[in-house]
Coordinates of C-alpha atoms in Angstrom, one line a residue:
M1 CA 0.0 -0.2 0.4
K2 CA 1.7 3.4 -0.9
I3 CA 1.4 6.4 1.1
L4 CA 2.3 10.1 0.2
V5 CA 4.4 11.8 3.0
T6 CA 4.7 15.4 1.9
G7 CA 7.9 17.3 3.7
G8 CA 8.8 13.5 4.4
L9 CA 12.7 14.5 4.7
G10 CA 11.7 17.3 7.4
F11 CA 12.1 16.7 11.1
I12 CA 8.8 15.0 11.7
G13 CA 8.3 13.7 8.1
S14 CA 11.2 11.7 8.1
H15 CA 10.4 9.8 11.6
T16 CA 6.9 9.5 10.3
V17 CA 8.6 7.7 7.0
V18 CA 10.7 5.4 9.1
E19 CA 7.6 4.2 11.2
L20 CA 5.4 4.0 8.0
Q21 CA 8.4 1.8 6.4
N22 CA 8.5 -0.4 9.6
E23 CA 4.8 -1.2 9.2
G24 CA 5.1 -2.5 5.6
F25 CA 3.9 0.5 3.9
E26 CA 5.4 1.7 0.8
V27 CA 6.6 5.1 1.1
V28 CA 6.9 8.2 -1.4
I29 CA 8.2 11.4 -0.2
I30 CA 7.4 14.8 -1.6
D31 CA 9.8 17.4 -0.2
D32 CA 11.2 20.6 -2.1
L33 CA 14.2 20.5 0.2
S34 CA 13.4 24.2 1.3
N35 CA 13.7 23.2 4.9
A36 CA 15.4 19.9 4.5
D37 CA 18.3 17.9 3.0
E38 CA 18.1 14.7 0.7
A39 CA 20.9 13.3 2.8
V40 CA 18.0 12.4 5.2
L41 CA 17.2 9.6 2.9
K42 CA 20.3 7.7 4.0
G43 CA 19.3 8.2 7.6
I44 CA 15.8 6.4 6.5
V45 CA 17.8 3.6 4.7
A46 CA 20.1 3.1 7.6
I47 CA 17.1 2.6 10.0
T48 CA 14.7 0.9 8.0
G49 CA 16.9 -1.0 4.9
K50 CA 14.5 0.6 2.6
M51 CA 14.5 3.5 0.4
P52 CA 11.4 5.7 -0.2
I53 CA 10.7 6.8 -3.5
F54 CA 11.4 10.5 -3.6
E55 CA 10.1 13.3 -5.7
K56 CA 11.4 16.8 -5.3
L57 CA 8.4 19.0 -6.0
D58 CA 7.2 22.6 -5.3
L59 CA 3.8 21.8 -3.8
R60 CA 2.6 25.5 -4.8
E61 CA 3.1 24.6 -8.6
K62 CA -0.7 23.4 -9.2
E63 CA 0.6 21.4 -12.4
A64 CA 3.4 19.4 -10.6
V65 CA 0.8 18.3 -8.2
R66 CA -1.4 17.2 -10.8
N67 CA 1.2 15.3 -12.9
F68 CA 2.6 13.8 -9.7
F69 CA -1.0 11.9 -9.4
K70 CA -0.8 11.1 -12.7
K71 CA 2.5 9.4 -12.2
H72 CA 1.4 8.1 -8.5
N73 CA -2.2 7.0 -9.3
D74 CA -2.0 4.2 -6.5
V75 CA -1.4 6.4 -3.6
S76 CA -3.7 5.2 -0.7
G77 CA -3.3 7.6 1.9
V78 CA -1.8 11.1 2.1
I79 CA 0.2 12.2 5.2
H80 CA 0.7 16.3 4.7
F81 CA 3.7 17.9 6.6
A82 CA 4.6 20.1 4.0
A83 CA 4.7 23.5 5.4
S84 CA 6.4 26.6 6.9
K85 CA 6.2 26.4 10.5
A86 CA 8.1 29.4 12.5
V87 CA 6.0 31.4 14.6
G88 CA 8.5 34.4 14.7
E89 CA 9.1 34.1 11.1
S90 CA 5.5 33.8 10.2
V91 CA 4.9 37.0 11.9
G92 CA 7.4 38.9 9.8
N93 CA 6.7 37.3 6.5
P94 CA 2.9 36.2 6.7
L95 CA 2.5 36.1 2.8
L96 CA 4.9 33.3 2.7
Y97 CA 3.3 31.3 5.1
Y98 CA 0.0 32.1 3.7
E99 CA 1.1 30.9 0.0
N100 CA 3.1 28.3 1.2
N101 CA 0.8 26.6 3.6
I102 CA -2.6 27.3 2.4
A103 CA -1.8 27.3 -1.5
S104 CA 0.0 23.7 -1.2
L105 CA -3.2 22.1 0.7
I106 CA -5.6 23.2 -1.9
Y107 CA -3.6 21.9 -4.9
L108 CA -3.2 18.3 -2.9
L109 CA -6.9 18.1 -2.0
Q110 CA -8.1 19.2 -5.4
E111 CA -6.3 16.2 -6.6
L112 CA -7.8 13.9 -4.1
S113 CA -11.3 15.2 -4.2
K114 CA -11.3 13.6 -7.8
Q115 CA -10.5 9.9 -6.3
D116 CA -13.4 7.4 -5.1
K117 CA -11.7 7.1 -1.7
A118 CA -9.3 9.6 -0.2
H119 CA -7.6 9.2 3.2
F120 CA -5.7 11.9 4.6
I121 CA -3.8 13.0 7.9
F122 CA -3.4 16.7 8.5
S123 CA -0.5 18.0 10.2
S124 CA -2.1 20.7 12.4
S125 CA -0.9 22.3 15.5
C126 CA -2.1 23.2 19.2
T127 CA -1.7 26.8 18.1
V128 CA -5.5 26.8 17.0
Y129 CA -6.4 26.9 20.8
G130 CA -4.6 30.2 21.1
Q131 CA -4.2 31.1 24.7
A132 CA -6.6 28.5 26.0
E133 CA -8.9 29.1 28.9
K134 CA -8.4 25.8 31.0
M135 CA -5.2 23.7 30.9
P136 CA -5.0 20.8 30.0
I137 CA -6.5 21.4 26.5
T138 CA -9.0 19.3 25.3
E139 CA -10.2 18.7 21.6
D140 CA -13.5 20.6 22.5
A141 CA -11.5 23.8 23.4
P142 CA -12.7 26.7 21.4
V143 CA -10.4 27.4 18.3
Q144 CA -9.6 31.1 18.9
Q145 CA -8.1 33.7 16.5
P146 CA -4.3 32.5 16.7
M147 CA -2.1 34.8 17.6
S148 CA 0.4 34.2 14.5
P149 CA 0.3 33.9 10.8
Y150 CA 1.3 30.2 11.5
G151 CA -0.9 29.5 13.6
N152 CA -3.8 30.9 11.4
T153 CA -2.7 28.8 8.5
K154 CA -3.2 25.7 10.4
K155 CA -6.8 27.0 11.5
I156 CA -7.6 27.7 7.8
G157 CA -6.2 24.5 6.8
E158 CA -8.5 22.7 9.1
E159 CA -11.6 24.5 7.9
I160 CA -10.5 24.1 4.2
I161 CA -10.2 20.1 4.9
T162 CA -13.6 20.1 6.9
D163 CA -15.8 21.8 4.0
V164 CA -14.1 19.4 1.2
A165 CA -14.7 16.5 3.2
K166 CA -18.3 17.4 3.1
V167 CA -18.5 17.3 -0.5
S168 CA -16.3 15.1 -1.4
S169 CA -14.5 11.2 -0.9
V170 CA -12.0 12.7 1.6
N171 CA -12.1 11.4 5.0
A172 CA -9.4 13.2 7.2
I173 CA -7.8 13.2 10.6
L174 CA -6.6 16.2 12.2
L175 CA -3.6 16.0 14.3
R176 CA -3.0 18.9 16.7
Y177 CA 0.5 18.4 17.9
F178 CA 2.1 20.1 20.9
N179 CA 6.0 20.5 20.9
P180 CA 7.9 17.8 19.3
I181 CA 11.7 17.5 20.1
G182 CA 14.1 14.9 20.2
S183 CA 15.5 12.4 17.7
H184 CA 15.4 8.8 16.5
P185 CA 17.1 6.6 19.2
S186 CA 19.8 5.6 16.4
A187 CA 20.9 9.2 16.1
E188 CA 20.5 8.4 12.0
I189 CA 17.8 11.1 11.4
G190 CA 16.9 14.1 13.7
E191 CA 16.0 17.7 13.4
L192 CA 18.2 19.6 10.9
P193 CA 17.0 23.3 11.1
I194 CA 18.4 25.5 8.4
G195 CA 20.3 28.6 9.8
V196 CA 19.4 30.1 12.9
P197 CA 16.8 27.5 14.8
Q198 CA 13.5 28.8 15.5
N199 CA 12.6 26.4 18.0
L200 CA 13.7 25.9 21.4
V201 CA 15.5 22.5 21.8
P202 CA 17.7 22.7 18.4
F203 CA 18.8 25.9 19.7
I204 CA 19.5 24.4 23.2
T205 CA 21.5 21.7 21.8
Q206 CA 23.5 23.8 19.4
T207 CA 24.4 26.3 22.4
G208 CA 25.5 23.1 24.5
S209 CA 27.8 22.1 21.3
G210 CA 28.9 25.6 21.0
V211 CA 27.4 26.6 17.6
R212 CA 25.5 29.4 19.3
Q213 CA 27.3 31.6 21.8
E214 CA 24.0 31.7 24.3
L215 CA 20.2 30.8 24.3
S216 CA 18.0 33.8 24.4
V217 CA 15.0 33.1 27.2
F218 CA 12.2 35.3 25.9
G219 CA 10.5 36.4 29.3
D220 CA 10.6 35.4 32.9
D221 CA 7.7 37.6 33.9
Y222 CA 4.7 35.2 32.6
P223 CA 2.1 34.0 35.5
T224 CA 3.7 30.7 35.4
P225 CA 5.7 29.1 38.5
D226 CA 8.9 30.1 37.3
G227 CA 8.0 33.0 35.1
T228 CA 8.8 31.4 31.7
C229 CA 6.5 29.8 29.2
I230 CA 5.1 26.4 29.5
R231 CA 4.8 24.1 26.8
D232 CA 4.0 20.3 26.3
Y233 CA 6.9 18.3 24.6
I234 CA 6.3 15.3 23.1
H235 CA 9.1 13.0 21.8
V236 CA 9.3 13.1 17.9
V237 CA 9.0 9.0 17.8
D238 CA 5.8 8.8 19.8
L239 CA 4.7 11.7 17.4
A240 CA 5.4 9.7 14.3
K241 CA 3.7 6.3 15.8
A242 CA 0.3 8.2 16.0
H243 CA 0.2 9.2 12.5
V244 CA 0.5 5.7 11.4
I245 CA -2.2 4.5 13.8
A246 CA -4.2 7.4 12.6
L247 CA -3.6 6.5 8.9
Q248 CA -4.5 2.9 9.9
R249 CA -7.8 4.1 11.4
L250 CA -9.0 5.6 8.3
L251 CA -7.6 3.0 5.6
N252 CA -9.4 0.2 7.7
G253 CA -12.8 2.6 8.0
K254 CA -12.5 2.5 11.6
N255 CA -13.3 6.4 11.6
L256 CA -16.7 7.4 13.3
D257 CA -16.6 10.7 11.4
K258 CA -15.3 11.9 8.1
I259 CA -13.6 14.6 9.9
E260 CA -11.9 13.5 13.4
T261 CA -9.3 15.6 15.3
F262 CA -6.9 14.2 18.3
N263 CA -4.5 16.3 20.4
L264 CA -1.2 14.8 20.1
G265 CA 1.3 15.5 23.4
T266 CA 2.0 14.2 26.9
G267 CA -0.3 15.5 28.8
T268 CA 2.5 17.2 30.9
G269 CA 3.4 20.9 31.0
S270 CA 7.2 22.0 31.1
S271 CA 8.7 25.4 31.3
V272 CA 11.5 26.8 29.3
L273 CA 13.8 26.6 32.2
E274 CA 12.8 23.1 33.0
V275 CA 13.8 22.0 29.4
I276 CA 17.1 23.6 30.1
G277 CA 17.6 21.8 33.2
S278 CA 16.7 18.9 31.8
F279 CA 19.2 19.6 29.0
E280 CA 22.0 20.1 31.7
K281 CA 21.0 16.8 33.5
V282 CA 21.4 14.5 30.4
S283 CA 24.4 16.4 28.9
G284 CA 26.3 17.5 32.0
K285 CA 26.9 20.8 30.7
K286 CA 25.9 24.1 32.3
L287 CA 24.0 26.3 29.2
A288 CA 24.8 29.6 28.7
Y289 CA 21.4 31.4 28.3
K290 CA 19.8 35.1 29.1
I291 CA 16.6 36.5 29.7
V292 CA 15.3 38.9 27.0
P293 CA 11.8 40.6 26.3
R294 CA 9.2 38.4 25.5
R295 CA 8.4 37.4 21.7
E296 CA 5.7 38.7 19.8
G297 CA 3.0 35.7 19.6
D298 CA 4.2 33.5 22.3
I299 CA 1.3 32.4 24.6
T300 CA 1.9 32.0 28.4
E301 CA 1.1 27.9 28.5
A302 CA -0.2 25.1 26.4
Y303 CA -0.3 21.7 27.1
A304 CA -2.6 18.6 26.0
N305 CA -5.4 16.8 27.7
T306 CA -4.5 13.2 25.4
D307 CA -7.5 11.3 26.6
K308 CA -8.9 11.0 23.4
A309 CA -6.0 10.0 21.5
N310 CA -5.2 7.2 24.5
D311 CA -8.8 6.1 24.4
V312 CA -10.0 6.2 20.7
L313 CA -6.6 5.7 19.1
G314 CA -5.0 3.3 21.6
W315 CA -1.7 5.8 21.4
K316 CA 0.3 7.4 24.4
A317 CA 3.4 9.0 24.5
Q318 CA 5.8 6.8 25.8
S319 CA 9.2 8.8 26.3
T320 CA 9.8 11.2 29.3
L321 CA 11.4 15.0 28.6
D322 CA 14.9 13.8 29.5
E323 CA 14.7 10.7 27.3
A324 CA 13.4 13.1 24.4
M325 CA 16.3 15.6 25.6
A326 CA 19.0 13.1 25.6
S327 CA 18.3 12.0 21.9
A328 CA 18.1 15.5 20.9
W329 CA 22.0 15.6 22.3
K330 CA 22.9 12.5 20.7
W331 CA 22.0 13.8 17.6
E332 CA 23.5 17.0 17.9
Q333 CA 27.0 15.6 18.9
K334 CA 26.7 13.1 16.0
I335 CA 26.0 15.7 13.3
R336 CA 29.0 18.1 14.9
S337 CA 31.4 15.2 15.1

């Protein structure tokens, strides 16, 4: 059974390709390499012993998407990761985010809606909840006006998929991630940001390895126990496995509705300073950091209620924060060696 993974050489995409291949699926990857490296294929092969099909393609090119589905007319399911994802960058360059994240989704759905059966897993985000009023966040929490263009593209994306599913053969599961971190335990693949990292953990590991001089902690005056923002950090391998389970649910016709939504997190919130402390514990290194003003678009806290994913999907995050940080550090050491 052939599965398309868009953005399949990226951080979460590559780990999901590994889990799909381990489950016996044939995988075809689309990636434009704007935020990924083709060398990731070697890591996937090293882990699974199998080379996925790779198509270098920009999903913003409508004709290229159409031609892809003519060539690969036997795709049974799509997991859609390909998107720009940095909150801060999206505030400064909103049009890039709207074009890249919305146009690509529309062109994919236009092709899928032509099929008799279409199974679609969407990489969404807890940013659609904005600053939720209650913690932990359930799937029933109101979707609010997001605080960044990135978050808004995820909200709009969910709305587009829902509208398309009403009038087509598309069945979809929307997976709202919290904060993916870590790397594969083999250290063959991991998070590989191009340029200055926009996410906390790779900035921490790059600071620990000397690539960055120091880490900036954006604000210590939030209404949290230590004053820094709280997030739900989930190991990327746990996250990847959830995608395979969600896809199998659609392929086996187990979904109860045409659109289903699940939070993917650990159910536990950790502050920025707690993540720094975890890194220092697993690495034995003291991290250089400084407190700087708050960053536009950041919310105070967000962590998941994962009961629905636990009960309905039969999935639960397994790794601790320390285990995820240790894997991230192992990956960092490998790529710097």
